mmCIF file of N, CA and C and ligand atoms in Angstrom:
data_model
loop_
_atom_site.group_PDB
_atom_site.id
_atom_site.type_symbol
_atom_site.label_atom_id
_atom_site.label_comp_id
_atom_site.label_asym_id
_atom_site.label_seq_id
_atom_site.Cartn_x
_atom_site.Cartn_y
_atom_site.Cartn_z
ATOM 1 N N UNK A 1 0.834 -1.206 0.000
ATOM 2 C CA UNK A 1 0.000 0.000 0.000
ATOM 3 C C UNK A 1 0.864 1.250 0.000
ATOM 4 N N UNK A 2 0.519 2.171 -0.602
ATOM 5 C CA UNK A 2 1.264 3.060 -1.063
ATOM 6 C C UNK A 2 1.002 4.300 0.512
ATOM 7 N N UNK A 3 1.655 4.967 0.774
ATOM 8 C CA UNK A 3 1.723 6.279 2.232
ATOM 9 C C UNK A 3 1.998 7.517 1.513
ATOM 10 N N UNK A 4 1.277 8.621 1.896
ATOM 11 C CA UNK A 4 1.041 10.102 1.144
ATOM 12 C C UNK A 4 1.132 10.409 2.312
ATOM 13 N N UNK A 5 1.992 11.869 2.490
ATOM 14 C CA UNK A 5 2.508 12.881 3.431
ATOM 15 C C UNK A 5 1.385 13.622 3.306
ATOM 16 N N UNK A 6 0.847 14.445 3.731
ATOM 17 C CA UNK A 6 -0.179 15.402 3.841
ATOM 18 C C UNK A 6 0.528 16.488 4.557
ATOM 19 N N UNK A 7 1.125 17.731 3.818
ATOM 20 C CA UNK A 7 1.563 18.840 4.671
ATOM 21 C C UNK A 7 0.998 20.052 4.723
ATOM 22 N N UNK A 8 0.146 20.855 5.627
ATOM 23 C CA UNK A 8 -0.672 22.010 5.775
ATOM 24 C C UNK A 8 -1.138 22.039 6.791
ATOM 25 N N UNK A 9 -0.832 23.578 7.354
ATOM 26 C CA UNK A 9 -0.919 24.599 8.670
ATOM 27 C C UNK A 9 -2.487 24.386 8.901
ATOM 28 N N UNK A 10 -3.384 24.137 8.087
ATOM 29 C CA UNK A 10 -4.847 23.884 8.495
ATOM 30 C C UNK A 10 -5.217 22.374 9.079
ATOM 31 N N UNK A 11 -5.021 21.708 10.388
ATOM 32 C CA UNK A 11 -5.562 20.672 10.496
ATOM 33 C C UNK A 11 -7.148 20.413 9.624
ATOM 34 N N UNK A 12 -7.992 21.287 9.132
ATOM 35 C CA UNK A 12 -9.130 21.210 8.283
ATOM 36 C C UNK A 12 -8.833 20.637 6.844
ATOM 37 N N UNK A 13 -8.035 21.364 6.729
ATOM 38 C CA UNK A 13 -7.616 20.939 5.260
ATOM 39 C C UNK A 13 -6.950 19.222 5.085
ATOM 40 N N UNK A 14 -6.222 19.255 6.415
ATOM 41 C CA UNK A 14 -5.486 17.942 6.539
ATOM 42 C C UNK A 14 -6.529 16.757 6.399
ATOM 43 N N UNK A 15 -7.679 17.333 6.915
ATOM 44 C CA UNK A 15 -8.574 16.178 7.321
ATOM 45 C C UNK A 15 -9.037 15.648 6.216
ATOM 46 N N UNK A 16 -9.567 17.095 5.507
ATOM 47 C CA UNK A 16 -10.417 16.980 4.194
ATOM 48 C C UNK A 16 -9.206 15.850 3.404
ATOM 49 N N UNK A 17 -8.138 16.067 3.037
ATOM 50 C CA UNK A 17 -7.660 15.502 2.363
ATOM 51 C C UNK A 17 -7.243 13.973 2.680
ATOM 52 N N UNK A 18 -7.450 13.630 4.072
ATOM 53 C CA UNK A 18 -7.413 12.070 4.681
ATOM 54 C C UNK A 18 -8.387 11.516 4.275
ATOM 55 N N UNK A 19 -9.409 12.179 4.548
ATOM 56 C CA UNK A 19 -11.111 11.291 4.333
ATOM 57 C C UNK A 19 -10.887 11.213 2.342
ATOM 58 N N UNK A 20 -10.502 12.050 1.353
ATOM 59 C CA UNK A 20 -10.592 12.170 0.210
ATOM 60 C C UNK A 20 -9.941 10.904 -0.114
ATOM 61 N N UNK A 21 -8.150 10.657 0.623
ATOM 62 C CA UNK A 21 -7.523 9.562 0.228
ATOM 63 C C UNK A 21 -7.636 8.660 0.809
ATOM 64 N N UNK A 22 -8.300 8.301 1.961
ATOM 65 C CA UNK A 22 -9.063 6.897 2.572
ATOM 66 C C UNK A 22 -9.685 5.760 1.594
ATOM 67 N N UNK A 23 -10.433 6.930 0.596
ATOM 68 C CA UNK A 23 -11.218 6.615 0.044
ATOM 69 C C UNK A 23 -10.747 5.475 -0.917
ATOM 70 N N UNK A 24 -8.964 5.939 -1.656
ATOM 71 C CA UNK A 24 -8.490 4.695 -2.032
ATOM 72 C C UNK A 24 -7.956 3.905 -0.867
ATOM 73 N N UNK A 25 -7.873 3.721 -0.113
ATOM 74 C CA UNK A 25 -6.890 3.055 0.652
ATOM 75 C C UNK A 25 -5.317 3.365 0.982
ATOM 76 N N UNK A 26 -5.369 4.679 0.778
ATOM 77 C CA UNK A 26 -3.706 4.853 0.978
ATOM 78 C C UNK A 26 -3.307 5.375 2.548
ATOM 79 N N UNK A 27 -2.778 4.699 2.872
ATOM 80 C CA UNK A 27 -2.038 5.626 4.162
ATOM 81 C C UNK A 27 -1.487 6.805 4.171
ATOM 82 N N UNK A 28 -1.627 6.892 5.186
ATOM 83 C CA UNK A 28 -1.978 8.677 5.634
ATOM 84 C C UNK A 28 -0.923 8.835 6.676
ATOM 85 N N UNK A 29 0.374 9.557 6.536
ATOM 86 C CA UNK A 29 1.138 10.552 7.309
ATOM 87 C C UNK A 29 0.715 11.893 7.304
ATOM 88 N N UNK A 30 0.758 12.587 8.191
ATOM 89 C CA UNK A 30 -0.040 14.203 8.386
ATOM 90 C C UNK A 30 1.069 14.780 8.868
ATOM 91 N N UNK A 31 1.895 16.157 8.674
ATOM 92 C CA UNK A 31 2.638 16.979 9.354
ATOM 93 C C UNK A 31 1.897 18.480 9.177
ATOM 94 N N UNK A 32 2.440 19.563 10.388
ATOM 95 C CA UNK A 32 1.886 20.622 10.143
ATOM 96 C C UNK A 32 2.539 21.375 9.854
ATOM 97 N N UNK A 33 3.901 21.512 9.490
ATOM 98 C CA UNK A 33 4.549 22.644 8.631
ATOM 99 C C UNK A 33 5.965 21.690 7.953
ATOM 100 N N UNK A 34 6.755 22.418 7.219
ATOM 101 C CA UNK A 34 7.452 21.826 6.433
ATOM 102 C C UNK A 34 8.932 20.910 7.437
ATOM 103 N N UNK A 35 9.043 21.917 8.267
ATOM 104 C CA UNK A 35 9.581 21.243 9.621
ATOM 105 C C UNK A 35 9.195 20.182 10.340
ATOM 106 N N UNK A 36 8.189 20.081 10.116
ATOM 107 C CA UNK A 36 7.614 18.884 10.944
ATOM 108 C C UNK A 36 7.252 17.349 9.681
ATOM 109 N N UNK A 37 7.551 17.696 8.826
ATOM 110 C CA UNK A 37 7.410 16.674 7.613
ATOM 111 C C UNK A 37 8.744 15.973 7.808
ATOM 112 N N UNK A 38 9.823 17.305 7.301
ATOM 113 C CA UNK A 38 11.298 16.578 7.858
ATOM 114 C C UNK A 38 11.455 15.639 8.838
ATOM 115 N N UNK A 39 10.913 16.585 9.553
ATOM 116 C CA UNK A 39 11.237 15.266 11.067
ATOM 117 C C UNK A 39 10.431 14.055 10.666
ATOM 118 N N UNK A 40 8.864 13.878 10.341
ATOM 119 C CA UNK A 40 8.454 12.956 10.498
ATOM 120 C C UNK A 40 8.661 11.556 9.003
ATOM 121 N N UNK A 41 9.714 12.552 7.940
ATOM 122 C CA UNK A 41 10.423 11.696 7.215
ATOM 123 C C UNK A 41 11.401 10.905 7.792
ATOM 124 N N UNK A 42 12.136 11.390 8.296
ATOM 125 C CA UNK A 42 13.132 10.587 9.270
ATOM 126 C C UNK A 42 12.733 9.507 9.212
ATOM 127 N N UNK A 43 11.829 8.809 10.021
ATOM 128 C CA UNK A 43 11.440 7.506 10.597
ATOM 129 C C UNK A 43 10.263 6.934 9.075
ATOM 130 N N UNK A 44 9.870 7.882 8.459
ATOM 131 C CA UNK A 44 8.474 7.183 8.118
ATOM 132 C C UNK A 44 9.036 7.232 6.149
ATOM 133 N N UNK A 45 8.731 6.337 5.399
ATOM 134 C CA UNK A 45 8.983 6.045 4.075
ATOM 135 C C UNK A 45 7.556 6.884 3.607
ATOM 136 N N UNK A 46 7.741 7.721 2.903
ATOM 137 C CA UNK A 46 6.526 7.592 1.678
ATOM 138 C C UNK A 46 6.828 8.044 0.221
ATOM 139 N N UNK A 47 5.394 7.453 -0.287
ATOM 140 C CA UNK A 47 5.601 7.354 -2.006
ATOM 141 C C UNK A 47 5.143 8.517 -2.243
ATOM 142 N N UNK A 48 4.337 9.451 -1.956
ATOM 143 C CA UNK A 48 3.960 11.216 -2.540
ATOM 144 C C UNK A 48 3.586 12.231 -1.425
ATOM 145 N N UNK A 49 4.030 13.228 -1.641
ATOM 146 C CA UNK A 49 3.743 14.125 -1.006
ATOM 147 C C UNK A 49 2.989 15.264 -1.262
ATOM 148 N N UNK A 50 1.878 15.410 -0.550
ATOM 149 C CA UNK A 50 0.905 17.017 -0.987
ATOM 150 C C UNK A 50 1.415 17.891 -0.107
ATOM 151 N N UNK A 51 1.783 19.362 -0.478
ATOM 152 C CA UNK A 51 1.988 20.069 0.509
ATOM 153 C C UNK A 51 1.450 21.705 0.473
ATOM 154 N N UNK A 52 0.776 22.142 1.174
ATOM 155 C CA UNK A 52 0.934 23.684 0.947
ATOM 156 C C UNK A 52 1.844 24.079 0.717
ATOM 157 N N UNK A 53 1.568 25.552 0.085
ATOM 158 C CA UNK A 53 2.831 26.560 0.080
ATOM 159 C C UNK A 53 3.130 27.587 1.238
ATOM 160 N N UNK A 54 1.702 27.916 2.005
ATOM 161 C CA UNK A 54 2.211 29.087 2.684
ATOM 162 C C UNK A 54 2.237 28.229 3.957
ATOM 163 N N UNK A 55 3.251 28.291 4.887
ATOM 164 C CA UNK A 55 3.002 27.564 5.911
ATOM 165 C C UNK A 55 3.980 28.157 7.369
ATOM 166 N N UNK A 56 3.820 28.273 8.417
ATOM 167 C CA UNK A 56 4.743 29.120 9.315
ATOM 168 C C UNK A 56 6.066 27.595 9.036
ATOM 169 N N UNK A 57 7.029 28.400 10.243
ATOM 170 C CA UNK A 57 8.197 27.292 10.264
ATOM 171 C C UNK A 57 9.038 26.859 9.102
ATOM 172 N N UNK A 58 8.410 26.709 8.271
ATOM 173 C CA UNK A 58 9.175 26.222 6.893
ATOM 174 C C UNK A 58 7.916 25.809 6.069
ATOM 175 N N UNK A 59 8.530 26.765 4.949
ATOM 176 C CA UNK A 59 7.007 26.810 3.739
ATOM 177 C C UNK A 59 7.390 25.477 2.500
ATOM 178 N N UNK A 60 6.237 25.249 1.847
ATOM 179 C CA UNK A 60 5.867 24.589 1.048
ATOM 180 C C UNK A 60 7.378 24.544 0.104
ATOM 181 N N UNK A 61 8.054 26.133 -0.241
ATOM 182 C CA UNK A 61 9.027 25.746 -1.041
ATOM 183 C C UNK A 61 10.464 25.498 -0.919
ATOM 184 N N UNK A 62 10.302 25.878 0.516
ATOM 185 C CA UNK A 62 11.783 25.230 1.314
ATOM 186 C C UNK A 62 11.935 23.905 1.668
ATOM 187 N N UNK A 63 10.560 23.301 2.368
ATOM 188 C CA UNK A 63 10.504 21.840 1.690
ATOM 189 C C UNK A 63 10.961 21.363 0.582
ATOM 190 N N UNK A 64 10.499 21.538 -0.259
ATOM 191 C CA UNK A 64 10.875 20.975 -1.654
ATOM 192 C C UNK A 64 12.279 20.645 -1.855
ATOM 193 N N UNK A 65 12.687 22.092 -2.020
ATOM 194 C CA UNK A 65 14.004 22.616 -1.874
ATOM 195 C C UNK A 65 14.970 21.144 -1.030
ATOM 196 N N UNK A 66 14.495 21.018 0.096
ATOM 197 C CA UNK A 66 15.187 20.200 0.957
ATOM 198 C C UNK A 66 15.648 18.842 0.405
ATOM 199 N N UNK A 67 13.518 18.344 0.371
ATOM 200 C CA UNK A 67 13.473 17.119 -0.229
ATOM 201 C C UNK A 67 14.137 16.990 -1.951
ATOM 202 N N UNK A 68 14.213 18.053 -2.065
ATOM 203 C CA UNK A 68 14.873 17.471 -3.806
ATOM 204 C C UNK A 68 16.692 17.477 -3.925
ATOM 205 N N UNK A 69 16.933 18.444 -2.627
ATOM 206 C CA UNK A 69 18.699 18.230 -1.936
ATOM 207 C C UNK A 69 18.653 16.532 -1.000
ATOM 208 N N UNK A 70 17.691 15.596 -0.959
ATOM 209 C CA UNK A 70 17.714 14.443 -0.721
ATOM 210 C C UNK A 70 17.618 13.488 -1.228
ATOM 211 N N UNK A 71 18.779 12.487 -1.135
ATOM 212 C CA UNK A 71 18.949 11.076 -2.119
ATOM 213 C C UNK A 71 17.577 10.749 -2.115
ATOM 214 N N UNK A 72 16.938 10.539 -1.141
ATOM 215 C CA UNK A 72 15.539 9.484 -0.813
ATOM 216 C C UNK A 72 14.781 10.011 -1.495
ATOM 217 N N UNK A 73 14.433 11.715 -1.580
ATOM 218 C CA UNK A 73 13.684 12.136 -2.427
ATOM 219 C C UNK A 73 13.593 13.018 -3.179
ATOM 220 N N UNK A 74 14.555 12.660 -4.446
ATOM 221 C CA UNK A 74 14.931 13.691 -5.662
ATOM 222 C C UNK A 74 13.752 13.039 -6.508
ATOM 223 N N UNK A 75 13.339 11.645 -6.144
ATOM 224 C CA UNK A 75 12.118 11.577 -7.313
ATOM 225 C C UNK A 75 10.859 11.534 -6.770
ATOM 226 N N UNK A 76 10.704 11.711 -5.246
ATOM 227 C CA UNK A 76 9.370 11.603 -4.917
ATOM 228 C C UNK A 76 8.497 12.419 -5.590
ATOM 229 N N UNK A 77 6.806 12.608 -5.944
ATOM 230 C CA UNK A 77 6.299 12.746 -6.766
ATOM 231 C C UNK A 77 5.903 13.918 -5.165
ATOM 232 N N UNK A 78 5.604 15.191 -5.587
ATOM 233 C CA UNK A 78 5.009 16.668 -5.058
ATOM 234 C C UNK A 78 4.172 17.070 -5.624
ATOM 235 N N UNK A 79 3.042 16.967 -5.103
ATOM 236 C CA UNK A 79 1.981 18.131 -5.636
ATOM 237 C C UNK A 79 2.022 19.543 -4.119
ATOM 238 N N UNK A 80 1.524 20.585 -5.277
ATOM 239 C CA UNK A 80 1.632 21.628 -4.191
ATOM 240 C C UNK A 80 0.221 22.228 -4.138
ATOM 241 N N UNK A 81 -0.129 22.635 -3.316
ATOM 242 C CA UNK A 81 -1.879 22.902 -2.668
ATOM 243 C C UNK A 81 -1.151 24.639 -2.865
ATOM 244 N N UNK A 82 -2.294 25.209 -3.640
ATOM 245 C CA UNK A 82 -2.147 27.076 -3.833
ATOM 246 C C UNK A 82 -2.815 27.553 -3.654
ATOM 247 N N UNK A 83 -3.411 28.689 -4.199
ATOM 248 C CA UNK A 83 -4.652 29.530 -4.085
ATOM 249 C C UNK A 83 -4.480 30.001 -5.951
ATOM 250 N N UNK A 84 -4.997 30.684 -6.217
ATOM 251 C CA UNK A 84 -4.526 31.728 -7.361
ATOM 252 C C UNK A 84 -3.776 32.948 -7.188
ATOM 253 N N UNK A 85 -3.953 33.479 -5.585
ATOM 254 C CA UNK A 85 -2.728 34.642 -5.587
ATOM 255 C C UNK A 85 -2.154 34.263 -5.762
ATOM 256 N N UNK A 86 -1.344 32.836 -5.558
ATOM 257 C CA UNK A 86 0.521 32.388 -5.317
ATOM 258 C C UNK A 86 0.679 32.643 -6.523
ATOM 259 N N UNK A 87 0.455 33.085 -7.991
ATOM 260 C CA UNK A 87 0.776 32.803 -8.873
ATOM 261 C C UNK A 87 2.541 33.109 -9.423
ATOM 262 N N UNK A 88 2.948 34.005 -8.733
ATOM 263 C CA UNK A 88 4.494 34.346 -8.631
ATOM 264 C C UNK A 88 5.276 33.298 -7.990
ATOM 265 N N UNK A 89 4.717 32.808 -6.889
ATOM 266 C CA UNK A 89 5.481 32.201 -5.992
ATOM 267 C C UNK A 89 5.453 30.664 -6.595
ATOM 268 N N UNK A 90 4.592 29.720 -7.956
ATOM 269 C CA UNK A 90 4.364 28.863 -8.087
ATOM 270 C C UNK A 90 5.517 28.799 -8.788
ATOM 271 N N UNK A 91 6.459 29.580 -9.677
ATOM 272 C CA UNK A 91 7.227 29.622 -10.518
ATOM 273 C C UNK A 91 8.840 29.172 -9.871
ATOM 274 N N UNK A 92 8.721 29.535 -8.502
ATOM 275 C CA UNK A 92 9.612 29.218 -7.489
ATOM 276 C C UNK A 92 9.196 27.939 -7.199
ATOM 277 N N UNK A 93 8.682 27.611 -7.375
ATOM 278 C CA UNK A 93 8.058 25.854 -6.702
ATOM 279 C C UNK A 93 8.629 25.037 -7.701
ATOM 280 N N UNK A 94 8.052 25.631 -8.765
ATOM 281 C CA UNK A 94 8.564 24.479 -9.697
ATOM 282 C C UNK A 94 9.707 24.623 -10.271
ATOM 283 N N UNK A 95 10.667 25.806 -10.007
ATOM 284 C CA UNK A 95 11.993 25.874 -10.256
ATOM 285 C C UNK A 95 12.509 24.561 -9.145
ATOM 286 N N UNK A 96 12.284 24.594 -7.819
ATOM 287 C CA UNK A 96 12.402 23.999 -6.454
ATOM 288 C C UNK A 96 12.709 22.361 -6.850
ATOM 289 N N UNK A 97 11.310 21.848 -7.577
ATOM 290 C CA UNK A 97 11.192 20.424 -8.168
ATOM 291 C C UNK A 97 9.470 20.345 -7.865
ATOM 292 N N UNK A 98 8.204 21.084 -7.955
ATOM 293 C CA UNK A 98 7.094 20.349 -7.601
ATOM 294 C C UNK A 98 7.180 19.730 -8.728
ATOM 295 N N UNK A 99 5.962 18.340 -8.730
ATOM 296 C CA UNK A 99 5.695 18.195 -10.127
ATOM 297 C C UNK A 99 4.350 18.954 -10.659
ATOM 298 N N UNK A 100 3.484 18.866 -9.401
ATOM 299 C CA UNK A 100 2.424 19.769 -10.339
ATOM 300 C C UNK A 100 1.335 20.477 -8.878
ATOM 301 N N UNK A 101 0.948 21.315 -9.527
ATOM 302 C CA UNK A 101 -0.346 22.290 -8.323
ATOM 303 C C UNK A 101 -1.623 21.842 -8.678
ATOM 304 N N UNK A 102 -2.469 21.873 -7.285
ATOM 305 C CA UNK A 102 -4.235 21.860 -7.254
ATOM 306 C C UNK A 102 -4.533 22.820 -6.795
ATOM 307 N N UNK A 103 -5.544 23.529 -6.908
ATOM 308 C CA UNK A 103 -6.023 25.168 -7.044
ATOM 309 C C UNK A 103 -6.585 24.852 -5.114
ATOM 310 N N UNK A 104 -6.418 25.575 -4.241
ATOM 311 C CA UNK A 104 -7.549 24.943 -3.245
ATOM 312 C C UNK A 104 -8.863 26.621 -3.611
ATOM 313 N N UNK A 105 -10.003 26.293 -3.449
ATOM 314 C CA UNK A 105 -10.728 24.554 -2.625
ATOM 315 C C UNK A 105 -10.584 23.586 -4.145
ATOM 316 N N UNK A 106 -9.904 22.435 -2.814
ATOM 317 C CA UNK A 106 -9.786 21.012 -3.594
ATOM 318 C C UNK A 106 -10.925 20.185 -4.222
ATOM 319 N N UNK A 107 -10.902 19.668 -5.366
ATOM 320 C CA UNK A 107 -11.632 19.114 -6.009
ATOM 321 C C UNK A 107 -11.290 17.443 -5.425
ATOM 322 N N UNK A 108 -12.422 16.508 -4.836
ATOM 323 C CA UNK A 108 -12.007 15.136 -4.743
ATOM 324 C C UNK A 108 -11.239 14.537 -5.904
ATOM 325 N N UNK A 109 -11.517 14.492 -6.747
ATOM 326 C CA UNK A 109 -11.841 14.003 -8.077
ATOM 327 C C UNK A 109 -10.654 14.068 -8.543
ATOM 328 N N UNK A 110 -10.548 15.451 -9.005
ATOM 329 C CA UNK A 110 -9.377 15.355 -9.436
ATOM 330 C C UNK A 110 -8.124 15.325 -8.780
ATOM 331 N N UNK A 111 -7.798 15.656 -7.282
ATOM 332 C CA UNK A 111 -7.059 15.478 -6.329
ATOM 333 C C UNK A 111 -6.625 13.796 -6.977
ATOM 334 N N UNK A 112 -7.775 12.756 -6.292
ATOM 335 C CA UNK A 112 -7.380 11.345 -6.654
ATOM 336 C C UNK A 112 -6.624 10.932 -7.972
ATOM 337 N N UNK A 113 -7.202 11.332 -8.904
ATOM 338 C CA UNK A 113 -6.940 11.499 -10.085
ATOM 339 C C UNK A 113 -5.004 11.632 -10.055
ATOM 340 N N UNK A 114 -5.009 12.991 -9.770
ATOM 341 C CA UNK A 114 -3.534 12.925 -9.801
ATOM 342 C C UNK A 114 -2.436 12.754 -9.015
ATOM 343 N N UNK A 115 -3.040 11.713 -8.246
ATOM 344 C CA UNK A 115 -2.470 11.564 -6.996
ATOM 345 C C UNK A 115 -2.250 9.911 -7.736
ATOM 346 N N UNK A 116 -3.099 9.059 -8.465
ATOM 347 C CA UNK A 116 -2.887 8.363 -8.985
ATOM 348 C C UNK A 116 -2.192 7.878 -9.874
ATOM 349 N N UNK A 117 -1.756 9.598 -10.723
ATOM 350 C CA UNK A 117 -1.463 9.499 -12.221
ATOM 351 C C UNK A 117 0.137 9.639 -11.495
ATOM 352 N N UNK A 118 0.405 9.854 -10.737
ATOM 353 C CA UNK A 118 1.591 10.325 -10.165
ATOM 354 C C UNK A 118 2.590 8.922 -9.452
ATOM 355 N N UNK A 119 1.325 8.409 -9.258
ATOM 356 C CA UNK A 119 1.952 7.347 -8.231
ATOM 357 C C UNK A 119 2.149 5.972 -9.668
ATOM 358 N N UNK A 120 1.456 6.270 -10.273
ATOM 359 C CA UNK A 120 1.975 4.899 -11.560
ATOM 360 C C UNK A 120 3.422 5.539 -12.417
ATOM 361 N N UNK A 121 3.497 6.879 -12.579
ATOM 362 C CA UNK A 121 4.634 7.556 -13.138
ATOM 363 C C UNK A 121 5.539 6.954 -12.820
ATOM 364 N N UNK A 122 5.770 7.283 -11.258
ATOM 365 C CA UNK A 122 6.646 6.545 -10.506
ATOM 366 C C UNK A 122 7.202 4.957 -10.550
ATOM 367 N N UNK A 123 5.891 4.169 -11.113
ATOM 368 C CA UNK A 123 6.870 3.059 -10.963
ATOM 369 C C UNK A 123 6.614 2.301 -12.019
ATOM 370 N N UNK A 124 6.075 3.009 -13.204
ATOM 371 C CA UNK A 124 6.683 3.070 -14.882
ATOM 372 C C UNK A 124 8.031 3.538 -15.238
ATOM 373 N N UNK A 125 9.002 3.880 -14.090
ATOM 374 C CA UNK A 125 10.385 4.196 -14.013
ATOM 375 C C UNK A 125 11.118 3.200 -14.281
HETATM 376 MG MG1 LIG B 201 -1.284 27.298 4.754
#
């Protein structure tokens, strides 16, 4: 079974997006800022990561940043959670390494969708 990081300062949002990916069966790691993902990479393996961008402690694109300066995860698959203001700041993301953005408010649908399309990418490698 495949494990998705869930990273965002809104425990609401976190939730929404547990109950969305329950729905396939994937396990669920939750952190609340980009600092706290780090740490809870340490110990815990996963195959994708969703993360906000704006976040206290360490944002969405210093994450990245990190995880793509890491052997373990220069290929993990990133989606990044935005708004439409970020539109400056998305250009920095994906300089960073995301692979791709969902507009919030999140769509189920297509959330799964490319949370799927992402996770077969991966191991069509
Ligand atoms: Mg946020």
């Amino acid at each position: 079974m495949k494990r998705i990081m869930i990273v965002d300062d809104s425990s609401t949002i976190r939730k929404l997006i547990n109950y969305i990916l329950r729905k396939k069966d994937y396990l669920i790691t939750e952190a609340e800022d980009g600092l706290d993902a780090l740490e809870k990479l340490i110990e815990t393996k996963v195959d994708l990561v969703i993360a906000d961008l704006n976040m206290p402690n360490m944002d969405g694109i210093e994450l990245v940043k990190s995880l793509r300066n890491n052997f373990y995860h220069i290929d993990t698959p990133i989606i990044m959670l935005t708004t439409t203001r970020d539109e400056n700041l998305k250009k920095s993301a994906l300089e960073a390494g995301v692979n791709l953005f969902l507009n919030k408010p999140i769509q189920p649908n297509l959330l799964l969708y490319k949370v799927e399309s992402l996770l077969e990418g991966e191991k069509n490698e």
